[in-house]
Short mmCIF file of C-alpha atoms in Angstrom, two decimals:
data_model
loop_
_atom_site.label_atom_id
_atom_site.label_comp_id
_atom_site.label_asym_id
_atom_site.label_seq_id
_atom_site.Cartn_x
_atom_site.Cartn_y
_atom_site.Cartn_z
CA UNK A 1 -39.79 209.13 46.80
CA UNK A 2 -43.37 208.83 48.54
CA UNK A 3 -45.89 211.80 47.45
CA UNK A 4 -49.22 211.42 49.43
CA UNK A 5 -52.40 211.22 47.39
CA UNK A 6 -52.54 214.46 49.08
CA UNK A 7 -49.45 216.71 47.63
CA UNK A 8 -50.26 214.70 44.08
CA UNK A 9 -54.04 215.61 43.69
CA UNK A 10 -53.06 219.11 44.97
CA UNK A 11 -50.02 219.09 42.05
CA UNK A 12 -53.12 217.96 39.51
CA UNK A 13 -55.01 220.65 40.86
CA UNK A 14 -52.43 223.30 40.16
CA UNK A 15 -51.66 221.95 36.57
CA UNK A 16 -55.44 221.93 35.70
CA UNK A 17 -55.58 225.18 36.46
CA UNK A 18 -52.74 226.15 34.60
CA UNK A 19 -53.98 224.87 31.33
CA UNK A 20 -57.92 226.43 31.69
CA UNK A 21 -59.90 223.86 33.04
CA UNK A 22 -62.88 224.52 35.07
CA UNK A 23 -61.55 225.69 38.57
CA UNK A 24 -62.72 223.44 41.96
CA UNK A 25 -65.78 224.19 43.62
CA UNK A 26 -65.07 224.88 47.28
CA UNK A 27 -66.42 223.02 49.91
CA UNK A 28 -65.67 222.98 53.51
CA UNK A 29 -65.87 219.91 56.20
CA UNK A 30 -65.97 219.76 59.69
CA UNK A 31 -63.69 216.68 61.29
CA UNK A 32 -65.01 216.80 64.31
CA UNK A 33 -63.25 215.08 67.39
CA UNK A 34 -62.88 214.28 71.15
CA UNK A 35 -60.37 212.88 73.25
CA UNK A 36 -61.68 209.80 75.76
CA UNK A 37 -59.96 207.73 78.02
CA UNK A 38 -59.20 205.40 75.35
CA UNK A 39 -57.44 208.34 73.06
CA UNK A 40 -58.92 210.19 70.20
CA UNK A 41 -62.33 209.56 68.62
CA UNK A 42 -63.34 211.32 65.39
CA UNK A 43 -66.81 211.19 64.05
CA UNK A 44 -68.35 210.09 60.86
CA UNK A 45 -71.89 210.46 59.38
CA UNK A 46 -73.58 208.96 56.66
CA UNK A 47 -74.19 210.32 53.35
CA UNK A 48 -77.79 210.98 52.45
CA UNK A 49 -78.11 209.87 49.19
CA UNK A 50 -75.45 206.46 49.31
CA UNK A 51 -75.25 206.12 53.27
CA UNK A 52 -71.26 205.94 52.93
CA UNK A 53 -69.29 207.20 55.46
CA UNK A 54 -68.27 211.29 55.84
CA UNK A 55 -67.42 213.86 57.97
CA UNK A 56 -69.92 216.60 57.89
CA UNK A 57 -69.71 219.38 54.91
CA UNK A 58 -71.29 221.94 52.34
CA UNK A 59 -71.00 225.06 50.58
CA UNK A 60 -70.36 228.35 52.68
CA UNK A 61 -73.03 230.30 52.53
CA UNK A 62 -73.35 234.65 52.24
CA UNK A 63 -70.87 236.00 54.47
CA UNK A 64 -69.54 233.42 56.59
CA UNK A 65 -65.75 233.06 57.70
CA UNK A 66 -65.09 229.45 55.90
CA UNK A 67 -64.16 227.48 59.56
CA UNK A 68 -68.20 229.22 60.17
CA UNK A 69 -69.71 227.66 57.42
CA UNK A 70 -67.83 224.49 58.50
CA UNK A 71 -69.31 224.58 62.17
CA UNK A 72 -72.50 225.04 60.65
CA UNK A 73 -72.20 222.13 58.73
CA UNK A 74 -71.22 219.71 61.40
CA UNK A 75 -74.17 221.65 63.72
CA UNK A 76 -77.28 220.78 60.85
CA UNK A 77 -75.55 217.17 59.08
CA UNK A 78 -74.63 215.72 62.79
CA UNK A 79 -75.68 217.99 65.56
CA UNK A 80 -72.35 218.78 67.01
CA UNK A 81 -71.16 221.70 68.63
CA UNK A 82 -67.94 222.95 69.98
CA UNK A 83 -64.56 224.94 69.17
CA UNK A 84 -63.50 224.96 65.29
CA UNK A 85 -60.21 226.01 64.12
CA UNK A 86 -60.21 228.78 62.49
CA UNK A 87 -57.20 226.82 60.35
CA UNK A 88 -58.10 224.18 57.78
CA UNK A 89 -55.54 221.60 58.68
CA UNK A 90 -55.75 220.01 54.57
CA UNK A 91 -58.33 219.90 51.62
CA UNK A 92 -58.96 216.98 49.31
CA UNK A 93 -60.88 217.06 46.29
CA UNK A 94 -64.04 214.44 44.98
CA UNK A 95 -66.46 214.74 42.54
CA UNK A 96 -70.27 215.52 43.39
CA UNK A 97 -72.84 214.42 41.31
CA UNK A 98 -75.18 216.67 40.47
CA UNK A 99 -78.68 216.12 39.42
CA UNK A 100 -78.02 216.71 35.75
CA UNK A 101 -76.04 213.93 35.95
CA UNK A 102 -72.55 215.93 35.44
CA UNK A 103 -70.09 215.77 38.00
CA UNK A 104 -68.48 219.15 39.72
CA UNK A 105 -64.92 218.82 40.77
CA UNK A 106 -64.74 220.38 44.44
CA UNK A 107 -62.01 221.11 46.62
CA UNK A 108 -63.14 220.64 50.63
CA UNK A 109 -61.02 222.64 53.01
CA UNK A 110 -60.57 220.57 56.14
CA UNK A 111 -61.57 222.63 59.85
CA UNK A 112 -61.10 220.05 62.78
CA UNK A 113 -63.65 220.36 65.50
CA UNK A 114 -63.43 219.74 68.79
CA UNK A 115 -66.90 218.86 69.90
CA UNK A 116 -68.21 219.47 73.46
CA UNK A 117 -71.86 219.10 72.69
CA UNK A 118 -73.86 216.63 71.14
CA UNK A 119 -77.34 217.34 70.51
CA UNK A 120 -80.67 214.23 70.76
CA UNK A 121 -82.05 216.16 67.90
CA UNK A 122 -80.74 218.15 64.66
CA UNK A 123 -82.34 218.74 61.81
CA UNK A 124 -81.13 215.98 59.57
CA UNK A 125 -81.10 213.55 62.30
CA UNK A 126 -83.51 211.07 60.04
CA UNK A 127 -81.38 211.38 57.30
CA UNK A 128 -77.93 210.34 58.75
CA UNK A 129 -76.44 208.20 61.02
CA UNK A 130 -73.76 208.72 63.56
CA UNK A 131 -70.48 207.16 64.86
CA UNK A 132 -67.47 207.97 66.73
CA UNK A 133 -64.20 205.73 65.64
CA UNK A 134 -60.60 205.69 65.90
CA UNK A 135 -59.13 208.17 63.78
CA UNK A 136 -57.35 204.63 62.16
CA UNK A 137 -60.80 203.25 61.68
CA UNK A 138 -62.20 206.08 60.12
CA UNK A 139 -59.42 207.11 57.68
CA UNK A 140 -60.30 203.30 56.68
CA UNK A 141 -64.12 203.81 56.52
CA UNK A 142 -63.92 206.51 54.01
CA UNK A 143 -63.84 206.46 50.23
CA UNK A 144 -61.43 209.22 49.76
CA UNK A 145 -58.15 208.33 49.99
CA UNK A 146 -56.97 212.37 50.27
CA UNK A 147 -59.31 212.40 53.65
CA UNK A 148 -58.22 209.38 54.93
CA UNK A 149 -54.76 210.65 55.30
CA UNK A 150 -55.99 213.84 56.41
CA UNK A 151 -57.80 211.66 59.46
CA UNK A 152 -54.99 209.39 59.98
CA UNK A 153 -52.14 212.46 59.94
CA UNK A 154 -54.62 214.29 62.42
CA UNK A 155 -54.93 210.87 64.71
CA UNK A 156 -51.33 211.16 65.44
CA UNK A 157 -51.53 214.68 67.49
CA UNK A 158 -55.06 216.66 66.92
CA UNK A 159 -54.23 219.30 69.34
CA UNK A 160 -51.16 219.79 67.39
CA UNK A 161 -53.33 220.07 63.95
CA UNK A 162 -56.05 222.07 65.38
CA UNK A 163 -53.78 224.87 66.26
#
């Protein structure tokens, strides 16, 4: 029987929990797409710190509805706009480094985008670069394996996920 890397860190998840280690930190992501003649593109940025491919994502921040936070995200890391779900359509986990050296488990909830808008100039524009690929190119281009089924699954039918 097949279990994605998906459904098996998710099962890890769940039976870390259970015995008292240190819950996730949550994260969310923007995947943003559009659909050309050619089919459906989906967008990656670099990372700042390694320059390895990404979809945009942070931390949600005061008050914010999570799909917010994720629209945000995609709006300061990439300068795309557009409509978000307001459904994550999966989550993988990764851990971030942080500058004590430790690394932070986090869980990132997954909001496709569909982007209508993208802006010359954002704020971390010369920090990042950007690039639309094939959602089979881009579930290649990433190091997660969890995300890169989440981008190939979404490939497939993204109207059908975003919904």
């Amino acid at each position: 029987m097949f279990i994605s890397h998906q459904k098996r860190n998710h099962l890890a998840e769940r039976i870390r929990r259970l015995f008292g280690a240190m819950p996730c930190r949550v994260q969310v992501a923007a995947l943003p797409w559009r659909k050309t003649a050619y089919g459906v593109e989906v967008m990656l940025i670099t990372s700042r710190d390694t320059g390895r491919w990404v979809i945009p994502k942070g931390w949600p921040e005061g008050q914010e509805d999570l799909y917010e936070s994720a629209a945000r995200e995609a709006a300061e890391e990439a300068g795309l706009f557009g409509s978000v779900s307001r459904f994550e359509i999966g989550r993988y986990y990764y851990g971030k480094r942080q500058p004590s050296g430790m690394e932070a488990r986090c869980e990132v909830l997954v909001f496709p985008m569909e982007i209508d808008q993208v802006a010359e100039k954002w704020p971390e524009r010369k920090k990042r670069k950007r690039k639309w690929f094939s959602p089979q190119a881009a579930a290649a281009m990433v190091r997660e394996p969890d995300l890169g089924e989440l981008i190939s699954a979404f490939g497939v039918n993204p109207r059908e996920s975003a919904a």
